[in-house]
PDB file of C-alpha atoms and ligand atoms in Angstrom:
ATOM      1  CA  MET A 933       5.267  -9.129 -13.442  1.00 94.00           C
ATOM      2  CA  TYR A 934       4.750  -9.480  -9.895  1.00 97.00           C
ATOM      3  CA  VAL A 935       5.915  -6.325  -7.786  1.00 98.00           C
ATOM      4  CA  ILE A 936       5.752  -5.038  -4.464  1.00 98.00           C
ATOM      5  CA  PHE A 937       5.433  -1.554  -3.269  1.00 98.00           C
ATOM      6  CA  LEU A 938       6.911  -1.531   0.301  1.00 98.00           C
ATOM      7  CA  GLY A 939       6.978   1.789   2.828  1.00 98.00           C
ATOM      8  CA  ALA A 940       5.520   3.397   5.395  1.00 98.00           C
ATOM      9  CA  PRO A 941       1.984   4.647   5.943  1.00 97.00           C
ATOM     10  CA  GLY A 942       1.722   7.846   3.763  1.00 96.00           C
ATOM     11  CA  ALA A 943       4.942   7.189   1.790  1.00 98.00           C
ATOM     12  CA  GLY A 944       2.584   7.283  -1.686  1.00 96.00           C
ATOM     13  CA  LYS A 945       2.290   3.452  -2.199  1.00 97.00           C
ATOM     14  CA  GLY A 946      -1.418   3.775  -3.102  1.00 95.00           C
ATOM     15  CA  THR A 947      -0.840   6.905  -5.275  1.00 94.00           C
ATOM     16  CA  GLN A 948       1.920   5.371  -7.512  1.00 97.00           C
ATOM     17  CA  ALA A 949       0.537   1.639  -7.436  1.00 97.00           C
ATOM     18  CA  ALA A 950      -2.739   2.594  -9.135  1.00 94.00           C
ATOM     19  CA  GLU A 951      -1.156   4.668 -11.773  1.00 95.00           C
ATOM     20  CA  VAL A 952       2.100   2.255 -12.532  1.00 97.00           C
ATOM     21  CA  ALA A 953      -0.631  -0.943 -12.435  1.00 97.00           C
ATOM     22  CA  LYS A 954      -2.256   0.839 -15.406  1.00 95.00           C
ATOM     23  CA  GLU A 955       0.508   1.411 -17.293  1.00 95.00           C
ATOM     24  CA  LEU A 956       1.895  -1.746 -16.837  1.00 95.00           C
ATOM     25  CA  LYS A 957      -1.443  -3.530 -17.198  1.00 96.00           C
ATOM     26  CA  LEU A 958      -1.063  -5.166 -14.328  1.00 97.00           C
ATOM     27  CA  ALA A 959      -3.455  -6.200 -11.381  1.00 97.00           C
ATOM     28  CA  HIS A 960      -3.470  -3.650  -8.115  1.00 97.00           C
ATOM     29  CA  ILE A 961      -3.902  -5.579  -4.794  1.00 98.00           C
ATOM     30  CA  ALA A 962      -4.227  -2.980  -1.901  1.00 98.00           C
ATOM     31  CA  THR A 963      -5.000  -5.076   1.088  1.00 98.00           C
ATOM     32  CA  GLY A 964      -5.904  -1.843   3.245  1.00 97.00           C
ATOM     33  CA  ASP A 965      -8.777  -0.971   0.327  1.00 95.00           C
ATOM     34  CA  MET A 966     -10.027  -4.738   0.431  1.00 97.00           C
ATOM     35  CA  PHE A 967     -10.417  -4.610   4.505  1.00 97.00           C
ATOM     36  CA  ARG A 968     -12.339  -1.006   4.080  1.00 95.00           C
ATOM     37  CA  GLU A 969     -14.519  -2.553   1.247  1.00 94.00           C
ATOM     38  CA  ALA A 970     -15.152  -5.529   3.296  1.00 97.00           C
ATOM     39  CA  GLN A 971     -16.049  -3.102   6.318  1.00 95.00           C
ATOM     40  CA  LYS A 972     -18.448  -1.309   3.979  1.00 93.00           C
ATOM     41  CA  LYS A 973     -20.360  -4.293   2.835  1.00 96.00           C
ATOM     42  CA  GLY A 974     -20.485  -5.319   6.837  1.00 96.00           C
ATOM     43  CA  THR A 975     -19.067  -8.800   6.185  1.00 97.00           C
ATOM     44  CA  ALA A 976     -17.641 -10.998   9.248  1.00 96.00           C
ATOM     45  CA  LEU A 977     -13.893 -10.347   7.570  1.00 96.00           C
ATOM     46  CA  GLY A 978     -14.543  -6.601   7.450  1.00 96.00           C
ATOM     47  CA  MET A 979     -15.844  -6.385  11.159  1.00 96.00           C
ATOM     48  CA  LYS A 980     -12.892  -8.512  12.337  1.00 97.00           C
ATOM     49  CA  ALA A 981     -10.210  -6.211  10.321  1.00 97.00           C
ATOM     50  CA  ARG A 982     -12.115  -3.256  12.074  1.00 96.00           C
ATOM     51  CA  GLU A 983     -11.078  -4.237  15.556  1.00 96.00           C
ATOM     52  CA  TYR A 984      -7.277  -3.945  14.331  1.00 97.00           C
ATOM     53  CA  MET A 985      -7.422  -0.943  11.842  1.00 97.00           C
ATOM     54  CA  GLU A 986      -9.023   1.441  14.173  1.00 95.00           C
ATOM     55  CA  LYS A 987      -6.146   0.950  16.704  1.00 95.00           C
ATOM     56  CA  GLY A 988      -3.661   1.219  13.932  1.00 96.00           C
ATOM     57  CA  GLN A 989      -2.619  -2.421  14.436  1.00 97.00           C
ATOM     58  CA  LEU A 990      -2.082  -5.106  11.908  1.00 98.00           C
ATOM     59  CA  VAL A 991      -4.959  -7.337  10.861  1.00 98.00           C
ATOM     60  CA  PRO A 992      -3.751 -10.947  12.006  1.00 98.00           C
ATOM     61  CA  ASP A 993      -1.520 -12.888   9.349  1.00 98.00           C
ATOM     62  CA  GLU A 994      -4.034 -15.787   9.238  1.00 97.00           C
ATOM     63  CA  ILE A 995      -6.794 -13.534   8.365  1.00 97.00           C
ATOM     64  CA  THR A 996      -4.717 -11.285   5.566  1.00 98.00           C
ATOM     65  CA  VAL A 997      -3.069 -14.333   4.222  1.00 97.00           C
ATOM     66  CA  ALA A 998      -6.240 -16.236   3.459  1.00 96.00           C
ATOM     67  CA  MET A 999      -7.889 -13.349   1.773  1.00 97.00           C
ATOM     68  CA  LEU A1000      -4.557 -12.381  -0.243  1.00 97.00           C
ATOM     69  CA  LEU A1001      -4.351 -16.164  -1.534  1.00 96.00           C
ATOM     70  CA  GLU A1002      -7.858 -16.268  -2.636  1.00 95.00           C
ATOM     71  CA  ARG A1003      -7.534 -12.807  -4.196  1.00 96.00           C
ATOM     72  CA  ILE A1004      -4.542 -13.827  -6.328  1.00 95.00           C
ATOM     73  CA  ALA A1005      -6.201 -16.860  -7.613  1.00 93.00           C
ATOM     74  CA  ALA A1006      -8.370 -14.636  -9.687  1.00 94.00           C
ATOM     75  CA  PRO A1007      -7.875 -14.269 -13.473  1.00 95.00           C
ATOM     76  CA  ASP A1008      -6.982 -10.700 -13.576  1.00 95.00           C
ATOM     77  CA  CYS A1009      -3.993 -11.787 -11.458  1.00 95.00           C
ATOM     78  CA  SER A1010      -2.457 -14.090 -14.037  1.00 91.00           C
ATOM     79  CA  ALA A1011      -0.331 -11.328 -16.144  1.00 91.00           C
ATOM     80  CA  GLY A1012       1.048  -9.784 -12.903  1.00 96.00           C
ATOM     81  CA  VAL A1013       0.163  -7.746  -9.828  1.00 97.00           C
ATOM     82  CA  ILE A1014       1.637  -4.654  -8.038  1.00 98.00           C
ATOM     83  CA  PHE A1015       1.147  -5.736  -4.376  1.00 98.00           C
ATOM     84  CA  ASP A1016       0.358  -2.294  -2.174  1.00 98.00           C
ATOM     85  CA  GLY A1017       0.418  -2.924   1.397  1.00 97.00           C
ATOM     86  CA  PHE A1018       0.997  -6.454   1.345  1.00 98.00           C
ATOM     87  CA  PRO A1019       3.262  -8.406   2.281  1.00 98.00           C
ATOM     88  CA  ARG A1020       3.552  -6.353   6.182  1.00 98.00           C
ATOM     89  CA  THR A1021       5.430  -9.202   7.984  1.00 98.00           C
ATOM     90  CA  VAL A1022       7.827 -11.991   7.282  1.00 98.00           C
ATOM     91  CA  THR A1023       4.978 -14.273   7.812  1.00 98.00           C
ATOM     92  CA  GLN A1024       3.228 -12.786   5.143  1.00 98.00           C
ATOM     93  CA  ALA A1025       6.166 -12.422   2.513  1.00 98.00           C
ATOM     94  CA  GLU A1026       6.859 -16.291   3.099  1.00 97.00           C
ATOM     95  CA  ALA A1027       3.225 -16.996   2.450  1.00 97.00           C
ATOM     96  CA  LEU A1028       3.178 -14.930  -0.641  1.00 97.00           C
ATOM     97  CA  ASP A1029       6.456 -16.704  -2.028  1.00 96.00           C
ATOM     98  CA  LYS A1030       5.158 -19.871  -1.279  1.00 97.00           C
ATOM     99  CA  ALA A1031       1.870 -19.270  -3.226  1.00 95.00           C
ATOM    100  CA  LEU A1032       3.674 -18.101  -6.275  1.00 95.00           C
ATOM    101  CA  THR A1033       6.405 -20.521  -6.384  1.00 95.00           C
ATOM    102  CA  LYS A1034       3.234 -23.138  -6.712  1.00 93.00           C
ATOM    103  CA  GLN A1035       2.318 -21.046  -9.566  1.00 90.00           C
ATOM    104  CA  GLY A1036       5.684 -21.494 -11.174  1.00 92.00           C
ATOM    105  CA  LYS A1037       5.965 -17.633 -10.382  1.00 94.00           C
ATOM    106  CA  ALA A1038       7.969 -15.308  -8.252  1.00 95.00           C
ATOM    107  CA  ILE A1039       8.498 -11.716  -6.931  1.00 96.00           C
ATOM    108  CA  ASP A1040      10.133  -9.928  -9.630  1.00 96.00           C
ATOM    109  CA  ARG A1041      10.913  -6.484  -7.826  1.00 97.00           C
ATOM    110  CA  VAL A1042      10.243  -4.801  -4.756  1.00 98.00           C
ATOM    111  CA  ILE A1043       9.939  -1.148  -4.785  1.00 98.00           C
ATOM    112  CA  TYR A1044      10.829   0.356  -1.454  1.00 98.00           C
ATOM    113  CA  ILE A1045       9.601   3.984  -1.335  1.00 98.00           C
ATOM    114  CA  LYS A1046      11.675   5.568   1.122  1.00 98.00           C
ATOM    115  CA  VAL A1047      10.228   9.018   2.930  1.00 97.00           C
ATOM    116  CA  ALA A1048      11.033  10.848   6.174  1.00 95.00           C
ATOM    117  CA  GLU A1049       8.795  10.324   9.107  1.00 93.00           C
ATOM    118  CA  GLU A1050       8.137  14.140   9.353  1.00 93.00           C
ATOM    119  CA  GLU A1051       6.773  14.201   5.915  1.00 94.00           C
ATOM    120  CA  LEU A1052       4.522  11.009   6.458  1.00 95.00           C
ATOM    121  CA  LEU A1053       2.801  12.723   9.481  1.00 93.00           C
ATOM    122  CA  THR A1054       2.361  15.741   7.124  1.00 92.00           C
ATOM    123  CA  ARG A1055       0.955  13.658   4.360  1.00 93.00           C
ATOM    124  CA  LEU A1056      -1.575  11.628   6.550  1.00 93.00           C
ATOM    125  CA  GLY A1057      -2.852  14.783   8.316  1.00 90.00           C
ATOM    126  CA  GLY A1058      -3.803  16.166   4.973  1.00 92.00           C
ATOM    127  CA  ARG A1059      -5.013  13.051   3.043  1.00 92.00           C
ATOM    128  CA  TRP A1060      -8.273  12.885   1.724  1.00 95.00           C
ATOM    129  CA  ILE A1061      -9.236   9.918  -0.252  1.00 95.00           C
ATOM    130  CA  CYS A1062     -12.742   9.172  -2.772  1.00 95.00           C
ATOM    131  CA  ARG A1063     -15.096   6.814  -1.392  1.00 92.00           C
ATOM    132  CA  GLN A1064     -15.704   5.532  -4.558  1.00 92.00           C
ATOM    133  CA  CYS A1065     -12.555   4.992  -6.601  1.00 92.00           C
ATOM    134  CA  GLN A1066      -9.982   5.166  -3.548  1.00 90.00           C
ATOM    135  CA  THR A1067      -8.219   8.085  -5.358  1.00 93.00           C
ATOM    136  CA  PRO A1068      -5.928   9.891  -2.699  1.00 93.00           C
ATOM    137  CA  TYR A1069      -5.746  13.487  -2.455  1.00 95.00           C
ATOM    138  CA  HIS A1070      -3.657  15.973  -0.378  1.00 93.00           C
ATOM    139  CA  GLU A1071      -5.369  19.171   0.922  1.00 92.00           C
ATOM    140  CA  VAL A1072      -2.029  21.141   0.227  1.00 90.00           C
ATOM    141  CA  VAL A1073       0.072  19.128  -2.510  1.00 88.00           C
ATOM    142  CA  SER A1074      -2.740  17.680  -4.314  1.00 91.00           C
ATOM    143  CA  PRO A1075      -6.136  19.167  -3.859  1.00 95.00           C
ATOM    144  CA  PRO A1076      -9.064  18.117  -5.842  1.00 97.00           C
ATOM    145  CA  LYS A1077     -10.320  20.882  -8.521  1.00 97.00           C
ATOM    146  CA  VAL A1078     -13.882  21.053  -6.679  1.00 97.00           C
ATOM    147  CA  LYS A1079     -13.630  20.805  -2.807  1.00 95.00           C
ATOM    148  CA  GLY A1080     -14.771  17.454  -1.159  1.00 96.00           C
ATOM    149  CA  LYS A1081     -15.358  15.883  -4.943  1.00 97.00           C
ATOM    150  CA  CYS A1082     -13.258  13.318  -6.649  1.00 97.00           C
ATOM    151  CA  ASP A1083     -11.700  14.621 -10.056  1.00 97.00           C
ATOM    152  CA  LYS A1084     -11.740  11.234 -11.804  1.00 95.00           C
ATOM    153  CA  CYS A1085     -15.242   9.972 -10.797  1.00 97.00           C
ATOM    154  CA  GLY A1086     -16.857  12.879  -8.901  1.00 97.00           C
ATOM    155  CA  GLY A1087     -17.414  10.464  -5.631  1.00 97.00           C
ATOM    156  CA  GLU A1088     -17.213  12.238  -2.146  1.00 97.00           C
ATOM    157  CA  LEU A1089     -14.086  12.691  -0.642  1.00 97.00           C
ATOM    158  CA  TYR A1090     -13.697  11.785   3.183  1.00 94.00           C
ATOM    159  CA  GLN A1091     -10.591  11.386   6.049  1.00 93.00           C
ATOM    160  CA  ARG A1092      -9.789   8.076   6.946  1.00 91.00           C
ATOM    161  CA  ASP A1093     -10.458   7.217  10.972  1.00 91.00           C
ATOM    162  CA  ASP A1094      -6.821   5.621  11.195  1.00 93.00           C
ATOM    163  CA  ASP A1095      -5.219   9.177   9.989  1.00 93.00           C
ATOM    164  CA  LYS A1096      -6.038  10.712  13.149  1.00 88.00           C
ATOM    165  CA  PRO A1097      -2.784  11.601  15.040  1.00 89.00           C
ATOM    166  CA  ALA A1098      -2.741   9.125  17.785  1.00 90.00           C
ATOM    167  CA  THR A1099      -3.895   6.141  15.355  1.00 93.00           C
ATOM    168  CA  VAL A1100      -1.006   7.304  12.831  1.00 94.00           C
ATOM    169  CA  LYS A1101       1.718   7.294  15.568  1.00 94.00           C
ATOM    170  CA  GLU A1102       0.694   3.476  16.333  1.00 95.00           C
ATOM    171  CA  ARG A1103       0.734   2.685  12.695  1.00 96.00           C
ATOM    172  CA  LEU A1104       4.209   4.049  12.190  1.00 96.00           C
ATOM    173  CA  LYS A1105       5.352   2.164  15.451  1.00 97.00           C
ATOM    174  CA  VAL A1106       3.880  -1.195  13.931  1.00 98.00           C
ATOM    175  CA  TYR A1107       5.443  -0.381  10.533  1.00 98.00           C
ATOM    176  CA  PHE A1108       9.015   0.032  12.026  1.00 97.00           C
ATOM    177  CA  ALA A1109       8.622  -2.911  14.353  1.00 98.00           C
ATOM    178  CA  GLN A1110       6.930  -5.482  11.992  1.00 98.00           C
ATOM    179  CA  THR A1111       7.060  -4.287   8.609  1.00 98.00           C
ATOM    180  CA  ALA A1112      10.624  -2.448   8.018  1.00 97.00           C
ATOM    181  CA  PRO A1113      12.336  -5.851   8.596  1.00 98.00           C
ATOM    182  CA  LEU A1114      10.989  -6.691   5.108  1.00 98.00           C
ATOM    183  CA  ILE A1115      13.787  -4.331   3.625  1.00 98.00           C
ATOM    184  CA  ASP A1116      16.565  -6.667   4.815  1.00 97.00           C
ATOM    185  CA  TYR A1117      14.218  -9.729   3.767  1.00 97.00           C
ATOM    186  CA  TYR A1118      13.974  -8.400   0.161  1.00 97.00           C
ATOM    187  CA  THR A1119      17.559  -7.009  -0.027  1.00 97.00           C
ATOM    188  CA  LYS A1120      18.930 -10.422   0.615  1.00 96.00           C
ATOM    189  CA  THR A1121      16.938 -11.564  -2.453  1.00 95.00           C
ATOM    190  CA  GLY A1122      18.513  -9.027  -4.620  1.00 95.00           C
ATOM    191  CA  LYS A1123      14.985  -7.781  -5.768  1.00 95.00           C
ATOM    192  CA  LEU A1124      14.723  -4.689  -3.513  1.00 97.00           C
ATOM    193  CA  ALA A1125      15.249  -1.322  -5.083  1.00 96.00           C
ATOM    194  CA  GLU A1126      15.060   2.032  -3.102  1.00 97.00           C
ATOM    195  CA  VAL A1127      13.065   4.723  -4.681  1.00 97.00           C
ATOM    196  CA  ASN A1128      13.281   8.614  -2.865  1.00 97.00           C
ATOM    197  CA  GLY A1129       9.408   8.822  -2.313  1.00 97.00           C
ATOM    198  CA  VAL A1130       9.803  12.753  -1.791  1.00 97.00           C
ATOM    199  CA  GLY A1131       9.416  15.108  -4.741  1.00 95.00           C
ATOM    200  CA  ALA A1132       6.396  15.639  -7.213  1.00 94.00           C
ATOM    201  CA  VAL A1133       4.477  12.754  -7.858  1.00 94.00           C
ATOM    202  CA  GLU A1134       5.166  12.433 -11.377  1.00 95.00           C
ATOM    203  CA  ALA A1135       8.962  12.447 -10.605  1.00 97.00           C
ATOM    204  CA  VAL A1136       8.717   9.724  -8.158  1.00 97.00           C
ATOM    205  CA  ARG A1137       6.454   7.725 -10.663  1.00 97.00           C
ATOM    206  CA  LYS A1138       9.101   8.427 -13.271  1.00 97.00           C
ATOM    207  CA  ALA A1139      11.675   6.815 -10.799  1.00 97.00           C
ATOM    208  CA  ILE A1140       9.827   3.882 -10.183  1.00 97.00           C
ATOM    209  CA  LEU A1141       9.003   3.157 -13.656  1.00 97.00           C
ATOM    210  CA  GLY A1142      12.441   3.626 -14.435  1.00 95.00           C
ATOM    211  CA  SER A1143      13.743   1.124 -11.821  1.00 94.00           C
ATOM    212  CA  LEU A1144      11.082  -1.492 -13.184  1.00 94.00           C
ATOM    213  CA  LYS A1145      12.152  -1.297 -16.682  1.00 87.00           C
ATOM    214  CA  LYS A1146      15.849  -1.410 -15.923  1.00 79.00           C
ATOM    215  CA  GLY A1147      17.578  -3.506 -13.739  1.00 61.00           C
ATOM    216  CA  THR A1148      17.397  -3.311 -10.047  1.00 51.00           C
ATOM    217  CA  PRO A1149      19.541  -0.697  -8.732  1.00 49.00           C
ATOM    218  CA  ALA A1150      21.394  -1.436  -5.530  1.00 48.00           C
ATOM    219  CA  ARG A1151      19.871   0.212  -2.264  1.00 48.00           C
ATOM    220  CA  LYS A1152      21.541   3.704  -1.333  1.00 46.00           C
TER     221      LYS A1152
HETATM  222  P1  LIG B 510      -3.349   0.605   4.350  1.00 80.52           P
HETATM  223  O1  LIG B 510      -4.830   1.068   3.693  1.00 80.52           O
HETATM  224  O2  LIG B 510      -2.410  -0.264   3.399  1.00 80.52           O
HETATM  225  O3  LIG B 510      -2.476   1.848   4.759  1.00 80.52           O
HETATM  226  P2  LIG B 510      -0.822   2.442   4.976  1.00 80.52           P
HETATM  227  O4  LIG B 510      -0.046   1.257   4.447  1.00 80.52           O
HETATM  228  O5  LIG B 510      -0.735   2.721   6.435  1.00 80.52           O
HETATM  229  O6  LIG B 510      -0.521   3.428   3.873  1.00 80.52           O
HETATM  230  P3  LIG B 510      -1.173   4.225   3.546  1.00 80.52           P
HETATM  231  O7  LIG B 510      -2.499   4.226   2.807  1.00 80.52           O
HETATM  232  O8  LIG B 510      -1.916   5.325   4.698  1.00 80.52           O
HETATM  233  O9  LIG B 510      -0.439   5.526   2.681  1.00 80.52           O
HETATM  234  P4  LIG B 510      -0.055   5.000   1.164  1.00 80.52           P
HETATM  235  O10 LIG B 510       1.413   4.562   1.237  1.00 80.52           O
HETATM  236  O11 LIG B 510      -0.672   4.301   0.212  1.00 80.52           O
HETATM  237  O12 LIG B 510       0.242   6.812   0.507  1.00 80.52           O
HETATM  238  P5  LIG B 510      -0.968   7.605  -0.185  1.00 80.52           P
HETATM  239  O13 LIG B 510      -0.394   7.110  -1.275  1.00 80.52           O
HETATM  240  O14 LIG B 510      -2.400   7.278   0.204  1.00 80.52           O
HETATM  241  O15 LIG B 510      -3.299  -0.262   5.726  1.00 80.52           O
HETATM  242  C1  LIG B 510      -4.441   0.285   6.642  1.00 80.52           C
HETATM  243  C2  LIG B 510      -4.724  -0.858   7.686  1.00 80.52           C
HETATM  244  O16 LIG B 510      -4.871  -1.849   7.204  1.00 80.52           O
HETATM  245  C3  LIG B 510      -3.350  -1.167   8.467  1.00 80.52           C
HETATM  246  O17 LIG B 510      -3.222  -0.210   9.265  1.00 80.52           O
HETATM  247  C4  LIG B 510      -3.863  -2.443   8.707  1.00 80.52           C
HETATM  248  O18 LIG B 510      -4.663  -2.524   9.984  1.00 80.52           O
HETATM  249  C5  LIG B 510      -4.668  -3.081   7.670  1.00 80.52           C
HETATM  250  N1  LIG B 510      -3.797  -3.725   6.656  1.00 80.52           N
HETATM  251  C6  LIG B 510      -3.663  -3.452   5.541  1.00 80.52           C
HETATM  252  N2  LIG B 510      -3.005  -4.521   4.721  1.00 80.52           N
HETATM  253  C7  LIG B 510      -2.454  -5.492   5.896  1.00 80.52           C
HETATM  254  C8  LIG B 510      -1.819  -6.593   5.779  1.00 80.52           C
HETATM  255  N3  LIG B 510      -0.975  -6.794   4.951  1.00 80.52           N
HETATM  256  N4  LIG B 510      -1.261  -7.082   7.060  1.00 80.52           N
HETATM  257  C9  LIG B 510      -2.060  -6.547   8.208  1.00 80.52           C
HETATM  258  N5  LIG B 510      -2.922  -5.731   8.203  1.00 80.52           N
HETATM  259  C10 LIG B 510      -3.018  -4.720   7.026  1.00 80.52           C
HETATM  260  O19 LIG B 510      -0.430   8.939   0.146  1.00 80.52           O
HETATM  261  C11 LIG B 510      -0.639   9.784   1.052  1.00 80.52           C
HETATM  262  C12 LIG B 510      -0.959  11.023   1.206  1.00 80.52           C
HETATM  263  O20 LIG B 510       0.233  11.736   0.679  1.00 80.52           O
HETATM  264  C13 LIG B 510      -1.912  11.394   0.450  1.00 80.52           C
HETATM  265  O21 LIG B 510      -2.713  12.473   0.533  1.00 80.52           O
HETATM  266  C14 LIG B 510      -1.251  11.534  -1.120  1.00 80.52           C
HETATM  267  O22 LIG B 510      -1.828  12.665  -1.825  1.00 80.52           O
HETATM  268  C15 LIG B 510       0.021  12.601  -0.560  1.00 80.52           C
HETATM  269  N6  LIG B 510       1.002  12.008  -1.606  1.00 80.52           N
HETATM  270  C16 LIG B 510       1.582  10.990  -2.415  1.00 80.52           C
HETATM  271  N7  LIG B 510       2.704  11.104  -2.863  1.00 80.52           N
HETATM  272  C17 LIG B 510       2.993  12.300  -2.538  1.00 80.52           C
HETATM  273  C18 LIG B 510       4.196  12.858  -2.899  1.00 80.52           C
HETATM  274  N8  LIG B 510       5.040  12.624  -3.693  1.00 80.52           N
HETATM  275  N9  LIG B 510       4.379  14.163  -2.524  1.00 80.52           N
HETATM  276  C19 LIG B 510       3.341  14.755  -1.707  1.00 80.52           C
HETATM  277  N10 LIG B 510       2.393  14.128  -1.209  1.00 80.52           N
HETATM  278  C20 LIG B 510       2.303  13.008  -1.666  1.00 80.52           C
END
């Protein structure tokens, strides 16, 4: 099964994708995590991506698509993937469709996690992430048991540079201009299911799993 998690920055894509991928035994590909990993390693790709990420802009399609196509060729992707943060432009969506078609596959479902803008700002302002396993926490809604430490692996928690208010504002602007058009793109394919991303993390997960196990509900 090939599934896309679509939604604004802070909608909960990463939180949900990690657990849903585990439950359904799918690979989890998060392009933002891949870029941050490349930066940590100091690769040319990482340095190039940093120029855009620190401004809240998208990394150019040619760079992102090349990285993604290499990743989906890996053996762990053959049974299915949850794409988290990709595609983010129509050009990326078309490149993904083309690559999957070549393998005799296709996107099965697009889960659009919908959250109002005000809530997104609160979420990103309070987010802490594990440096080792990338698990996200929120200082109010889902704090770690021990301040500054990941419950899962004990790793150090940090706040992303691009979660600063000015950069978040730019990321949201970029989302509405360049990524939100994908809602219509995938609605036209009949594969998009809208899920309310507001509520307890477990309740949102249940709604996503329900939507993946049943047919695709129409968009509200
Ligand atoms: P990326 O890392 O993909 O960031 P994003 O899409 O902006 O998404 P976030 O990680 O901010 O949010 P999320 O939806 O995963 O929310 P989360 O689960 O963490 O991209 C970063 C940058 O990389 C981009 O700006 C761009 O420069 C570049 N990039 C990446 N992919 C690219 C691409 N395809 N093309 C070009 N450039 C690309 O949750 C957020 C917070 O809310 C957490 O604190 C969490 O604990 C909390 N939370 C989660 N669920 C709930 C809930 N139900 N209730 C209350 N709080 C909740």
